mmCIF file of C-alpha atoms in Angstrom:
data_model
loop_
_atom_site.group_PDB
_atom_site.id
_atom_site.type_symbol
_atom_site.label_atom_id
_atom_site.label_comp_id
_atom_site.label_asym_id
_atom_site.label_seq_id
_atom_site.Cartn_x
_atom_site.Cartn_y
_atom_site.Cartn_z
ATOM 1 C CA LEU A 1 89.018 -23.413 -13.882
ATOM 2 C CA LEU A 2 87.434 -21.368 -11.206
ATOM 3 C CA PHE A 3 86.896 -18.562 -13.405
ATOM 4 C CA LEU A 4 85.267 -20.723 -16.043
ATOM 5 C CA LEU A 5 83.048 -22.501 -13.496
ATOM 6 C CA THR A 6 82.097 -19.080 -12.106
ATOM 7 C CA LYS A 7 81.429 -17.575 -15.424
ATOM 8 C CA PHE A 8 79.552 -20.476 -17.178
ATOM 9 C CA ALA A 9 78.220 -22.482 -14.178
ATOM 10 C CA TRP A 10 77.990 -20.455 -11.004
ATOM 11 C CA ASN A 11 76.423 -17.329 -12.402
ATOM 12 C CA PRO A 12 73.729 -19.164 -14.471
ATOM 13 C CA ILE A 13 72.879 -21.327 -11.314
ATOM 14 C CA LEU A 14 72.569 -18.190 -9.112
ATOM 15 C CA ALA A 15 70.470 -16.464 -11.758
ATOM 16 C CA GLY A 16 68.174 -19.549 -11.830
ATOM 17 C CA LEU A 17 67.984 -19.677 -8.227
ATOM 18 C CA ASP A 18 67.140 -15.829 -8.159
ATOM 19 C CA LYS A 19 64.465 -16.434 -10.668
ATOM 20 C CA ARG A 20 63.013 -19.362 -8.839
ATOM 21 C CA GLU A 21 63.134 -17.323 -5.422
ATOM 22 C CA ARG A 22 61.296 -14.456 -7.176
ATOM 23 C CA GLY A 23 58.747 -16.746 -8.619
ATOM 24 C CA ILE A 24 58.125 -18.356 -5.229
ATOM 25 C CA ALA A 25 58.025 -14.869 -3.476
ATOM 26 C CA GLU A 26 55.440 -13.830 -6.266
ATOM 27 C CA THR A 27 53.313 -17.043 -5.619
ATOM 28 C CA ILE A 28 53.475 -16.358 -1.910
ATOM 29 C CA ALA A 29 52.399 -12.844 -2.452
ATOM 30 C CA ALA A 30 49.540 -13.812 -4.739
ATOM 31 C CA THR A 31 48.515 -16.512 -2.334
ATOM 32 C CA GLN A 32 48.476 -13.994 0.550
ATOM 33 C CA GLN A 33 46.552 -11.617 -1.618
ATOM 34 C CA ALA A 34 44.122 -14.313 -2.327
ATOM 35 C CA ASN A 35 43.810 -15.249 1.158
ATOM 36 C CA ASP A 36 43.154 -11.629 2.246
ATOM 37 C CA GLU A 37 40.549 -11.354 -0.477
ATOM 38 C CA ALA A 38 38.890 -14.602 0.722
ATOM 39 C CA LYS A 39 38.906 -13.280 4.429
ATOM 40 C CA ARG A 40 37.223 -10.065 3.132
ATOM 41 C CA MET A 41 34.781 -12.036 1.230
ATOM 42 C CA LEU A 42 33.986 -14.502 4.128
ATOM 43 C CA ALA A 43 33.395 -11.369 6.445
ATOM 44 C CA SER A 44 31.097 -9.845 3.954
ATOM 45 C CA TYR A 45 29.199 -12.961 3.609
ATOM 46 C CA GLU A 46 29.123 -13.297 7.421
ATOM 47 C CA ARG A 47 27.759 -9.783 7.859
ATOM 48 C CA ARG A 48 25.135 -10.405 5.030
ATOM 49 C CA LEU A 49 24.211 -13.651 6.646
ATOM 50 C CA ALA A 50 23.943 -11.971 10.124
ATOM 51 C CA GLU A 51 21.753 -9.094 8.597
ATOM 52 C CA ALA A 52 19.493 -11.768 6.806
ATOM 53 C CA ALA A 53 19.083 -13.633 10.158
ATOM 54 C CA ASP A 54 18.279 -10.288 11.830
ATOM 55 C CA GLU A 55 15.685 -9.668 9.155
ATOM 56 C CA VAL A 56 14.195 -13.168 9.493
ATOM 57 C CA ARG A 57 14.003 -12.750 13.212
ATOM 58 C CA GLY A 58 12.294 -9.225 12.777
ATOM 59 C CA MET A 59 9.850 -10.840 10.331
ATOM 60 C CA LEU A 60 9.008 -13.747 12.766
ATOM 61 C CA ASP A 61 8.582 -11.248 15.583
ATOM 62 C CA GLU A 62 6.144 -9.274 13.412
ATOM 63 C CA ALA A 63 4.230 -12.484 12.277
ATOM 64 C CA ARG A 64 4.107 -13.472 16.000
ATOM 65 C CA ARG A 65 2.741 -10.048 16.886
ATOM 66 C CA ASP A 66 0.152 -10.182 13.960
ATOM 67 C CA ALA A 67 -0.859 -13.750 14.860
ATOM 68 C CA GLU A 68 -1.556 -12.572 18.620
ATOM 69 C CA ALA A 69 -3.390 -9.537 17.471
ATOM 70 C CA THR A 70 -5.553 -11.734 15.156
ATOM 71 C CA ARG A 71 -6.130 -14.285 18.016
ATOM 72 C CA GLN A 72 -7.170 -11.438 20.413
ATOM 73 C CA SER A 73 -9.536 -10.183 17.648
ATOM 74 C CA ILE A 74 -11.051 -13.657 17.115
ATOM 75 C CA VAL A 75 -11.335 -14.219 20.887
ATOM 76 C CA SER A 76 -12.937 -10.800 21.245
ATOM 77 C CA GLU A 77 -15.424 -11.404 18.431
ATOM 78 C CA ALA A 78 -16.303 -14.859 19.742
ATOM 79 C CA ARG A 79 -17.021 -13.428 23.173
ATOM 80 C CA ARG A 80 -19.233 -10.624 21.842
ATOM 81 C CA ALA A 81 -21.024 -13.018 19.631
ATOM 82 C CA ALA A 82 -21.562 -15.423 22.656
ATOM 83 C CA ASP A 83 -22.819 -12.379 24.763
ATOM 84 C CA ASP A 84 -25.122 -11.362 21.923
ATOM 85 C CA GLU A 85 -26.456 -15.023 21.634
ATOM 86 C CA GLN A 86 -26.950 -15.245 25.477
ATOM 87 C CA ALA A 87 -28.805 -11.937 25.536
ATOM 88 C CA ARG A 88 -31.030 -13.104 22.620
ATOM 89 C CA ALA A 89 -31.723 -16.420 24.345
ATOM 90 C CA LYS A 90 -32.583 -14.663 27.749
ATOM 91 C CA ARG A 91 -34.961 -12.304 25.729
ATOM 92 C CA GLU A 92 -36.632 -15.400 24.023
ATOM 93 C CA ILE A 93 -36.912 -17.246 27.357
ATOM 94 C CA GLY A 94 -38.489 -14.264 28.970
ATOM 95 C CA LEU A 95 -40.917 -13.851 26.124
ATOM 96 C CA ALA A 96 -41.764 -17.531 26.141
ATOM 97 C CA ARG A 97 -42.222 -17.403 30.141
ATOM 98 C CA ASP A 98 -44.510 -14.329 29.861
ATOM 99 C CA GLU A 99 -46.523 -16.161 26.981
ATOM 100 C CA ALA A 100 -46.916 -19.273 29.353
ATOM 101 C CA LEU A 101 -47.911 -17.380 32.449
ATOM 102 C CA SER A 102 -50.388 -15.320 30.189
ATOM 103 C CA ALA A 103 -51.795 -18.566 28.863
ATOM 104 C CA ILE A 104 -51.873 -20.073 32.418
ATOM 105 C CA ALA A 105 -53.749 -17.120 33.629
ATOM 106 C CA GLU A 106 -56.269 -17.152 30.802
ATOM 107 C CA ARG A 107 -56.684 -20.892 31.299
ATOM 108 C CA ALA A 108 -57.176 -20.510 35.042
ATOM 109 C CA GLY A 109 -59.552 -17.565 34.496
ATOM 110 C CA GLN A 110 -61.776 -19.504 32.127
ATOM 111 C CA LEU A 111 -61.834 -22.395 34.460
ATOM 112 C CA ALA A 112 -62.737 -20.145 37.355
ATOM 113 C CA VAL A 113 -65.610 -18.501 35.406
ATOM 114 C CA GLY A 114 -66.629 -21.900 34.287
ATOM 115 C CA VAL A 115 -66.774 -23.408 38.041
ATOM 116 C CA ALA A 116 -68.436 -20.122 39.181
ATOM 117 C CA GLY A 117 -71.017 -20.590 36.441
ATOM 118 C CA LYS A 118 -71.703 -24.136 37.474
ATOM 119 C CA PHE A 119 -72.082 -22.961 41.080
ATOM 120 C CA LEU A 120 -74.581 -20.362 40.089
ATOM 121 C CA ARG A 121 -76.583 -22.617 37.829
ATOM 122 C CA GLU A 122 -76.747 -25.587 40.117
ATOM 123 C CA LYS A 123 -77.549 -25.518 43.537
ATOM 124 C CA LEU A 124 -75.226 -27.913 45.022
ATOM 125 C CA SER A 125 -74.606 -29.383 48.395
ATOM 126 C CA THR A 126 -71.347 -28.682 50.031
ATOM 127 C CA ASP A 127 -70.012 -32.152 49.157
ATOM 128 C CA GLU A 128 -70.869 -31.738 45.574
ATOM 129 C CA GLN A 129 -69.171 -28.302 45.516
ATOM 130 C CA ALA A 130 -65.981 -29.806 47.043
ATOM 131 C CA ARG A 131 -66.039 -32.563 44.388
ATOM 132 C CA LEU A 132 -66.509 -29.914 41.650
ATOM 133 C CA VAL A 133 -63.569 -27.999 43.003
ATOM 134 C CA ARG A 134 -61.388 -31.125 43.235
ATOM 135 C CA ASP A 135 -62.407 -31.997 39.557
ATOM 136 C CA SER A 136 -61.577 -28.474 38.250
ATOM 137 C CA VAL A 137 -58.260 -28.478 39.949
ATOM 138 C CA ALA A 138 -57.505 -31.850 38.500
ATOM 139 C CA ALA A 139 -58.548 -30.588 35.091
ATOM 140 C CA ILE A 140 -56.187 -27.603 35.522
ATOM 141 C CA GLN A 141 -53.379 -29.872 36.509
ATOM 142 C CA SER A 142 -53.916 -32.459 33.698
ATOM 143 C CA THR A 143 -54.271 -29.627 31.037
ATOM 144 C CA PRO A 144 -51.274 -29.889 28.682
ATOM 145 C CA SER A 145 -49.059 -26.957 28.483
ATOM 146 C CA ARG A 146 -49.051 -25.091 25.185
ATOM 147 C CA ASN A 147 -45.092 -24.735 25.072
#
């Protein structure tokens, strides 16, 4: 009976168990291999992600440098334009002042000649001469400016 059990039952059971053990071992090996491959792929993806992050940081740094250079250029250009405008305004103010002084001098000369002419044409008393001078000064002060 033992011989029959061994030949017909025990050996096939052992063979089935061996086959099942080999299948499980192959599955474990395949799983381990897939796990190793997944780890390699993860490391590769992480490396590429780090490289991409470094590249993005580099691009951002370059963009910041470009923006700062552009800002400096704009500020410099604005300062130059403001300085040019200020110099132009000072020139125009100087010219206007010179024209005004020239017009005042011309008008004062005309009035002085007119007053002197009146003094020469008329024989005026001292009081009349003082009144004429006061009137002439008042006329100069009340003359509207040409500016």
